[in-house]
XYZ file of N, CA and C in Angstrom:
618
model
N 43.352 -15.577 -35.321
C 42.014 -15.571 -35.177
C 41.484 -16.018 -33.621
N 42.629 -17.174 -32.929
C 42.537 -17.539 -31.977
C 42.746 -16.439 -31.056
N 43.522 -15.630 -30.981
C 44.133 -14.424 -30.094
C 42.821 -13.263 -30.320
N 42.161 -13.066 -31.301
C 40.966 -12.254 -31.202
C 39.832 -12.692 -30.669
N 39.635 -14.590 -31.129
C 38.460 -14.966 -29.922
C 38.819 -14.852 -28.201
N 39.730 -15.152 -28.325
C 40.439 -15.295 -26.619
C 40.000 -13.883 -26.046
N 40.391 -12.901 -27.020
C 40.414 -11.462 -26.270
C 38.922 -11.187 -25.922
N 37.906 -11.497 -27.041
C 36.442 -11.469 -27.064
C 36.254 -12.151 -25.908
N 36.621 -13.598 -25.650
C 35.850 -14.239 -24.383
C 36.228 -13.470 -22.891
N 37.816 -12.952 -23.078
C 38.105 -12.028 -21.831
C 37.318 -10.960 -21.524
N 37.015 -10.211 -22.739
C 35.788 -9.270 -22.741
C 34.405 -9.392 -21.881
N 34.219 -10.700 -22.296
C 32.488 -10.783 -22.259
C 32.664 -11.671 -20.359
N 33.906 -12.229 -20.014
C 33.854 -12.693 -19.058
C 34.088 -11.364 -17.690
N 34.805 -10.362 -18.336
C 35.184 -9.269 -17.650
C 34.155 -8.615 -17.553
N 33.182 -8.543 -18.000
C 31.675 -7.888 -18.086
C 30.874 -8.719 -17.553
N 30.821 -9.545 -17.339
C 29.989 -10.815 -16.675
C 30.100 -10.563 -15.152
N 31.788 -10.444 -14.980
C 31.814 -10.513 -13.290
C 31.650 -8.862 -13.342
N 31.470 -7.909 -13.957
C 31.076 -6.342 -13.500
C 29.630 -6.354 -13.028
N 28.953 -7.074 -13.658
C 27.105 -6.904 -13.441
C 27.075 -8.006 -12.470
N 28.090 -8.692 -12.088
C 27.560 -9.467 -11.083
C 27.721 -8.906 -9.852
N 28.215 -7.603 -9.497
C 28.617 -7.146 -8.342
C 27.151 -6.676 -7.733
N 27.061 -7.304 -6.379
C 26.027 -6.808 -5.451
C 26.166 -6.351 -4.514
N 25.186 -5.494 -3.643
C 25.683 -4.822 -2.569
C 26.361 -5.924 -1.380
N 27.219 -5.503 -1.054
C 28.145 -5.589 0.213
C 27.277 -6.336 1.253
N 27.346 -7.140 2.344
C 27.055 -7.471 3.162
C 27.621 -6.467 4.078
N 26.967 -5.620 5.307
C 27.372 -4.781 6.501
C 27.119 -3.794 5.837
N 26.541 -3.502 4.238
C 26.622 -1.772 3.969
C 25.108 -1.267 4.540
N 25.400 -0.049 5.268
C 24.623 1.130 5.643
C 23.659 1.950 4.539
N 22.528 2.000 4.580
C 21.644 2.694 3.921
C 20.898 3.815 4.774
N 21.470 5.183 4.919
C 20.455 6.258 5.160
C 19.657 6.830 4.335
N 18.574 7.725 4.413
C 17.650 7.722 3.777
C 16.591 8.912 4.478
N 15.823 9.837 3.541
C 14.547 10.314 3.953
C 13.798 10.355 2.730
N 12.435 10.056 3.131
C 11.863 9.906 1.517
C 10.374 10.684 1.860
N 10.086 11.985 0.886
C 8.775 12.503 1.129
C 7.771 11.924 0.203
N 6.579 11.527 0.487
C 5.762 10.668 -0.116
C 4.226 11.194 -0.023
N 3.138 10.691 -0.819
C 1.654 11.273 -0.795
C 1.138 9.947 -0.395
N 0.438 9.672 0.829
C -0.229 8.592 1.052
C -1.802 8.579 1.210
N -2.472 7.413 1.297
C -3.987 7.463 0.544
C -4.115 6.468 1.282
N -5.283 6.578 2.185
C -6.268 5.614 3.103
C -7.472 5.565 2.421
N -8.082 4.679 2.809
C -9.728 4.465 2.450
C -10.222 3.163 3.259
N -11.469 3.506 3.760
C -12.211 2.277 4.025
C -13.357 2.717 5.338
N -13.513 1.811 6.212
C -14.324 2.371 7.372
C -13.412 2.606 8.402
N -14.035 3.466 9.136
C -13.428 4.334 10.376
C -14.682 4.236 11.498
N -14.433 3.877 12.582
C -15.217 3.880 13.430
C -15.202 5.001 14.764
N -15.402 5.973 14.569
C -15.202 7.089 15.504
C -15.975 6.863 16.737
N -15.337 6.908 17.847
C -16.294 7.221 19.337
C -17.080 8.304 19.198
N -18.108 8.297 19.910
C -18.384 9.918 20.091
C -17.514 10.676 20.977
N -17.044 10.380 21.656
C -16.267 11.772 22.481
C -14.930 11.863 21.566
N -14.456 11.468 20.275
C -13.670 11.579 19.727
C -13.946 13.305 19.039
N -15.327 13.106 18.525
C -16.020 14.255 17.798
C -17.470 14.463 18.195
N -17.342 15.082 19.697
C -19.131 15.036 20.528
C -19.739 16.031 19.871
N -19.299 16.624 18.781
C -20.009 18.272 18.432
C -20.549 17.070 16.927
N -20.017 16.555 15.989
C -20.533 16.080 15.081
C -19.636 14.724 15.094
N -20.622 13.423 15.615
C -19.978 12.341 15.630
C -20.142 11.690 14.107
N -19.047 10.651 13.963
C -19.345 9.790 12.681
C -18.927 8.476 12.820
N -19.886 7.379 12.910
C -19.936 6.241 12.890
C -19.837 5.398 11.972
N -19.122 4.067 11.772
C -19.073 3.317 10.468
C -18.971 4.165 9.276
N -17.846 5.466 9.282
C -18.126 5.931 7.742
C -17.090 5.786 7.303
N -17.175 5.554 5.621
C -16.419 5.449 4.819
C -15.726 6.443 4.294
N -14.484 6.865 4.316
C -13.832 7.619 4.117
C -12.523 7.684 3.455
N -12.004 8.943 3.185
C -10.658 8.943 1.894
C -9.611 10.115 2.857
N -8.696 9.158 3.320
C -7.629 10.183 4.167
C -6.399 10.319 2.744
N -6.210 11.775 3.078
C -4.950 11.880 1.910
C -3.736 12.621 2.862
N -2.653 12.313 3.181
C -1.551 13.103 3.566
C -0.246 13.079 3.036
N -0.149 14.461 2.826
C 0.708 15.213 1.981
C 1.484 16.283 2.677
N 2.712 16.431 2.614
C 3.735 15.300 2.473
C 3.558 14.415 3.462
N 3.761 13.115 3.196
C 4.641 12.554 4.632
C 5.975 11.725 4.635
N 6.574 12.197 5.768
C 8.185 12.374 5.427
C 8.394 11.080 6.371
N 9.532 10.585 6.043
C 9.971 9.266 6.636
C 11.834 9.629 6.810
N 12.220 8.959 7.914
C 13.815 8.833 7.822
C 13.922 7.169 7.949
N 14.751 6.456 7.370
C 15.210 5.109 7.383
C 16.545 4.645 7.327
N 16.798 3.768 8.084
C 18.161 3.434 8.577
C 18.414 1.895 8.281
N 18.800 1.536 6.796
C 18.742 0.188 6.254
C 20.606 -0.584 6.488
N 20.030 -1.536 6.770
C 21.424 -2.684 7.257
C 21.393 -4.162 5.940
N 22.348 -4.239 5.440
C 22.367 -5.585 4.515
C 22.898 -6.377 4.844
N 22.080 -7.705 5.612
C 22.490 -8.779 6.303
C 23.188 -9.970 5.312
N 22.955 -9.758 3.675
C 23.519 -10.533 3.097
C 23.720 -9.663 1.958
N 24.043 -10.147 0.729
C 24.035 -9.389 -0.503
C 23.048 -9.055 -1.246
N 22.546 -9.589 -0.553
C 20.150 -9.266 -1.418
C 19.493 -9.194 -0.816
N 19.733 -9.095 0.841
C 18.421 -8.880 1.818
C 19.174 -7.758 2.831
N 18.345 -6.685 2.830
C 18.009 -5.691 3.761
C 17.379 -5.446 4.706
N 17.810 -5.054 5.956
C 16.711 -4.909 6.995
C 16.785 -3.345 7.328
N 15.538 -3.261 7.828
C 15.197 -1.319 7.590
C 14.368 -0.881 8.320
N 15.038 -0.489 9.480
C 13.650 0.177 10.385
C 13.450 2.074 9.653
N 12.216 2.511 10.390
C 11.982 3.723 9.711
C 11.289 4.336 10.583
N 11.288 5.698 10.561
C 10.476 6.980 11.475
C 9.896 7.758 10.876
N 8.754 7.722 10.729
C 7.908 9.108 9.848
C 6.581 9.858 10.512
N 6.643 10.983 10.233
C 5.449 11.858 10.473
C 4.590 12.422 8.785
N 3.565 12.955 9.407
C 2.188 13.224 8.674
C 1.150 14.033 9.343
N 0.806 14.655 8.125
C -0.618 15.611 8.819
C -1.707 14.775 7.487
N -2.606 14.461 7.864
C -3.842 13.580 7.532
C -5.123 14.474 7.106
N -5.150 14.533 6.026
C -6.397 15.398 5.008
C -7.867 14.725 4.697
N -8.991 14.702 5.633
C -9.770 14.194 4.747
C -10.892 14.683 3.869
N -10.326 13.914 2.336
C -10.808 14.717 1.227
C -12.161 14.321 0.651
N -12.839 12.821 1.625
C -14.395 12.659 1.275
C -15.131 13.468 1.882
N -14.860 14.941 2.010
C -16.106 16.230 2.449
C -15.871 17.030 1.178
N -17.100 17.748 0.992
C -16.611 18.982 -0.216
C -15.243 19.887 0.133
N -15.236 20.310 1.213
C -14.193 20.947 1.871
C -13.222 20.555 2.760
N -11.891 20.310 2.204
C -10.994 18.976 2.782
C -11.153 19.332 4.253
N -10.856 18.417 5.316
C -10.335 19.031 6.698
C -9.412 18.230 7.637
N -8.753 19.240 8.369
C -7.691 18.027 8.979
C -8.122 17.442 9.618
N -7.577 16.011 9.787
C -7.864 14.831 10.489
C -7.015 14.776 11.652
N -5.853 14.698 11.344
C -5.057 14.087 12.343
C -3.754 14.624 11.979
N -2.498 14.357 13.197
C -1.387 14.175 13.056
C -0.722 13.056 13.444
N 0.004 12.591 12.465
C 0.453 11.036 12.892
C 2.209 10.797 12.685
N 2.500 10.010 13.587
C 3.793 9.899 13.784
C 3.786 7.717 13.309
N 5.018 7.279 12.956
C 4.574 5.945 12.645
C 5.834 5.457 12.704
N 6.374 3.906 13.216
C 7.273 3.329 13.452
C 7.110 1.979 12.634
N 8.266 1.702 11.437
C 7.951 0.709 10.643
C 9.295 -0.113 10.839
N 9.119 -0.984 10.373
C 10.448 -2.408 10.118
C 10.323 -3.090 8.871
N 11.085 -3.604 7.763
C 10.882 -4.065 6.592
C 11.948 -4.860 6.313
N 11.753 -5.739 5.364
C 12.668 -6.589 5.094
C 12.920 -6.590 3.715
N 13.947 -5.870 2.681
C 14.090 -5.579 1.233
C 14.726 -6.662 0.633
N 14.070 -7.035 -0.568
C 15.149 -7.870 -1.242
C 15.569 -7.343 -2.553
N 16.867 -6.973 -2.763
C 17.742 -6.299 -4.024
C 17.676 -7.299 -5.002
N 17.966 -6.591 -6.100
C 18.441 -7.269 -7.171
C 19.233 -5.875 -7.696
N 20.511 -6.065 -7.902
C 21.724 -5.135 -8.839
C 22.374 -4.652 -7.177
N 22.709 -3.899 -6.898
C 24.017 -3.337 -6.091
C 22.810 -2.574 -4.758
N 23.734 -2.067 -4.122
C 22.836 -1.455 -3.028
C 22.609 -0.233 -3.128
N 23.305 0.459 -4.481
C 22.914 2.051 -4.810
C 22.439 1.780 -6.145
N 22.270 0.749 -6.842
C 21.068 0.914 -8.413
C 20.542 -0.218 -8.598
N 19.231 -0.839 -8.921
C 18.437 -1.497 -9.155
C 17.324 -1.520 -8.429
N 16.416 -2.465 -8.786
C 15.294 -2.683 -7.959
C 14.925 -3.103 -6.640
N 14.421 -3.198 -6.272
C 13.962 -3.786 -5.140
C 12.759 -4.193 -4.436
N 11.893 -5.479 -3.283
C 11.296 -5.329 -2.911
C 11.257 -5.657 -1.409
N 9.988 -5.191 -1.011
C 10.006 -5.255 0.305
C 8.445 -5.602 1.132
N 8.756 -6.201 2.268
C 7.360 -7.067 3.309
C 7.766 -6.354 4.124
N 6.967 -5.754 5.382
C 6.967 -4.889 6.347
C 6.052 -5.118 7.187
N 6.192 -4.395 8.587
C 5.521 -3.897 9.700
C 5.322 -2.628 10.110
N 4.281 -1.747 10.337
C 4.282 -0.425 10.348
C 3.113 -0.073 11.510
N 3.457 0.849 12.601
C 2.786 1.189 13.421
C 2.743 2.666 13.421
N 1.310 3.100 13.271
C 1.009 4.545 13.312
C 0.444 5.030 14.835
N 0.858 5.917 15.157
C -0.045 7.027 16.059
C -0.520 8.046 15.951
N -1.599 8.188 15.985
C -2.148 9.467 15.467
C -2.925 10.238 16.706
N -3.275 11.743 16.471
C -3.464 12.539 17.281
C -4.996 13.237 16.561
N -5.924 13.442 16.868
C -6.914 13.701 16.248
C -7.397 14.822 17.107
N -7.959 15.968 16.289
C -8.587 17.123 16.784
C -10.336 16.671 17.230
N -10.908 17.612 18.597
C -12.063 17.534 19.231
C -12.319 18.416 19.593
N -13.357 18.888 19.878
C -13.887 20.070 20.713
C -13.407 20.822 22.203
N -12.332 19.938 22.836
C -11.793 20.126 23.424
C -10.219 20.349 23.350
N -9.791 20.010 22.087
C -8.433 20.430 21.814
C -7.817 18.904 20.809
N -7.088 18.013 21.325
C -6.999 16.856 20.597
C -6.288 15.650 21.697
N -7.405 14.624 20.713
C -6.926 13.018 21.729
C -5.942 12.152 20.768
N -5.668 11.360 21.393
C -4.890 10.194 20.799
C -5.856 8.865 20.570
N -5.745 8.202 19.117
C -6.411 7.447 19.271
C -5.938 6.175 19.128
N -6.067 5.355 18.993
C -5.398 3.777 19.517
C -4.699 3.823 18.084
N -3.167 2.750 18.526
C -2.206 2.459 17.339
C -2.867 1.884 16.407
N -2.664 2.081 15.011
C -3.123 1.116 13.844
C -1.424 0.549 13.271
N -2.109 -0.742 13.176
C -0.699 -1.466 12.481
C -1.359 -1.844 11.487
N -0.084 -1.709 10.541
C -0.307 -2.121 8.660
C 0.399 -2.928 8.239
N 0.524 -3.609 7.104
C 1.404 -4.365 6.369
C 1.375 -4.171 5.198
N 2.847 -3.343 5.157
C 2.984 -2.448 3.781
C 4.203 -3.744 2.853
N 3.308 -3.940 1.471
C 4.296 -4.492 0.692
C 4.915 -3.501 -0.487
N 6.129 -3.009 -0.413
C 6.461 -2.093 -1.387
C 7.480 -2.672 -2.444
N 7.271 -1.828 -3.531
C 8.354 -2.109 -4.704
C 8.911 -0.809 -5.474
N 10.073 -1.115 -5.631
C 10.662 0.795 -5.922
C 12.226 0.018 -6.634
N 12.800 1.067 -6.889
C 14.103 1.274 -7.399
C 14.982 2.227 -6.772
N 16.290 2.052 -7.177
C 17.300 2.668 -6.588
C 18.163 3.312 -8.281
N 18.589 4.468 -7.894
C 19.171 5.365 -9.055
C 20.720 5.956 -8.440
N 21.767 5.220 -8.525
C 22.818 5.834 -7.662
C 24.237 5.958 -8.244
N 24.870 6.730 -8.034
C 26.361 7.430 -8.248
C 26.879 7.109 -7.091
N 28.313 6.750 -6.854
C 29.238 7.471 -5.993
C 28.312 6.649 -4.821
N 28.416 7.509 -3.601
C 27.693 7.299 -2.664
C 26.828 7.615 -2.026
N 25.764 7.894 -2.956
C 24.373 8.756 -3.122
C 23.554 7.814 -4.204
N 22.171 7.678 -3.522
C 21.109 7.278 -4.559
C 19.722 7.805 -4.638
N 19.430 8.015 -6.016
C 18.057 8.821 -5.997
C 17.025 7.304 -5.713
N 15.718 7.349 -4.750
C 15.214 6.101 -4.401
C 13.525 6.593 -4.987
N 13.061 6.089 -5.647
C 11.650 5.784 -5.745
C 10.782 4.349 -5.478
N 9.804 4.695 -4.486
C 9.117 3.453 -4.222
C 7.819 3.678 -4.164
N 6.803 3.030 -4.073
C 5.353 2.684 -4.130
C 5.147 1.533 -3.124
N 4.066 1.750 -2.534
C 3.636 0.428 -1.464
C 1.753 0.207 -1.483
N 1.577 -0.595 -1.074
C 0.493 -1.205 -1.119
C 0.363 -1.920 0.781
N -0.542 -0.970 1.445
C -0.999 -1.175 3.000
C -1.893 -1.865 3.200
N -1.876 -2.793 4.031
C -3.705 -2.991 4.595
C -3.072 -3.048 6.083
N -4.306 -1.719 6.754
C -4.146 -1.176 8.070
C -5.179 -2.358 8.629
N -4.871 -2.929 9.761
C -5.595 -3.642 10.239
C -6.893 -3.090 11.192
N -7.741 -3.527 11.444
C -9.121 -3.157 12.061
C -8.656 -2.762 13.843
N -8.902 -1.368 14.216
C -8.129 -1.420 15.662
C -9.645 -1.189 16.197
N -9.353 -0.472 17.733
C -10.644 -0.316 18.785
C -11.844 0.949 17.913
N -10.869 1.900 17.165
C -11.444 2.925 16.944
C -11.830 3.293 15.321
N -11.582 2.155 14.432
C -11.593 2.529 13.126
C -11.634 0.720 12.539
N -12.403 0.839 11.767
C -12.348 -0.790 10.435
C -11.149 -0.954 9.885
N -11.081 -1.827 9.114
C -9.717 -1.883 8.159
C -9.905 -0.969 6.982
N -8.936 -0.708 6.858
C -8.056 0.367 5.745
C -7.337 -0.180 4.523
N -7.533 0.117 3.407
C -6.487 -0.103 2.508
C -5.924 1.053 2.314
N -4.645 1.337 1.984
C -3.259 2.314 1.654
C -2.551 2.081 0.187
N -2.128 3.471 -0.285
C -1.109 3.105 -1.300
C -0.561 4.402 -0.841
N 1.104 4.282 -1.151
C 1.867 5.564 -0.719
C 2.793 5.215 -1.938
N 3.197 6.641 -2.205
C 3.868 6.613 -3.531
C 5.068 7.595 -3.282
N 6.395 7.540 -2.951
C 7.592 8.552 -2.423
C 8.404 8.294 -3.238
N 9.259 10.012 -3.012
C 10.301 9.691 -3.614
C 11.486 10.624 -2.441
N 12.564 9.556 -2.695
C 13.688 9.634 -1.589
C 14.766 9.723 -1.724
N 15.960 10.133 -1.122
C 17.334 9.973 -1.070
C 18.073 9.757 -0.045
N 19.449 8.790 -0.704
C 19.832 7.787 0.653
C 21.614 7.727 0.203
N 21.989 7.589 1.411
C 23.321 7.995 1.393
C 23.979 6.636 2.016
N 25.042 5.949 1.540
C 25.567 4.659 1.654
C 27.246 4.996 2.304
N 27.422 3.931 3.234
C 28.580 3.750 4.353
C 29.660 3.273 3.382
N 29.659 2.872 2.067
C 30.607 2.171 1.144
C 30.358 3.116 -0.040
N 30.898 2.899 -1.097
C 30.363 3.081 -2.547
C 30.846 2.450 -3.567
N 31.651 0.820 -2.779
C 31.794 -0.099 -3.712
C 30.435 -0.411 -4.318
N 29.290 -0.334 -3.863
C 28.151 -0.921 -4.596
C 27.888 -0.044 -5.115
N 28.296 0.426 -6.424
C 27.427 1.516 -7.124
C 27.924 1.003 -8.677
N 28.306 -0.069 -8.600
C 28.882 -1.056 -10.159
C 27.432 -1.146 -10.698
N 27.715 -2.015 -11.577
C 26.789 -2.375 -12.465
C 25.506 -3.579 -11.282
N 24.328 -4.131 -11.896
C 23.364 -4.315 -11.442
C 23.546 -5.533 -12.290
N 22.809 -6.810 -11.388
C 23.149 -8.290 -11.721
C 21.936 -8.622 -12.463
């Protein structure tokens, strides 16, 4: 009886050790996402941007499909990851009867992610800052608008095997007012693929 009890306790301790595996400090994560981004709120467009059809204090809805992003994350501890990113997108104004191309956009971001589980598998939450650089059309071609700074809050999960993981995430963003636009809210839903510098983090989640 004691032998059986000892064997059961040994199995429980082994399972507990396995599920306590977390991301290893120094792990790199290289990934690419495809997302649908939406922004809505006030936009203050100077007359020289759209000299034919100027819009001032317009409340609009912008949709970016697809929005692509490249990211490179680094674990500075077993649960905290620093992740810079570079993104590209085309914006369509869906508030009109006929959707219109509004701008092409590039972005630079930096996020701090907190993970539960391993580097390869498990949920995570992130808080960051992102700067957008947009090019908008006018009657004479294209002009660059002022940069727009946003603060994204992200919730997501990784589903991994070996050194690869599927990454699903959704973000809510507050875009700060700029010189040519008012403040805006944004939502992003994305699906991505990640590769890792080691495969030891593919164990169970804690």
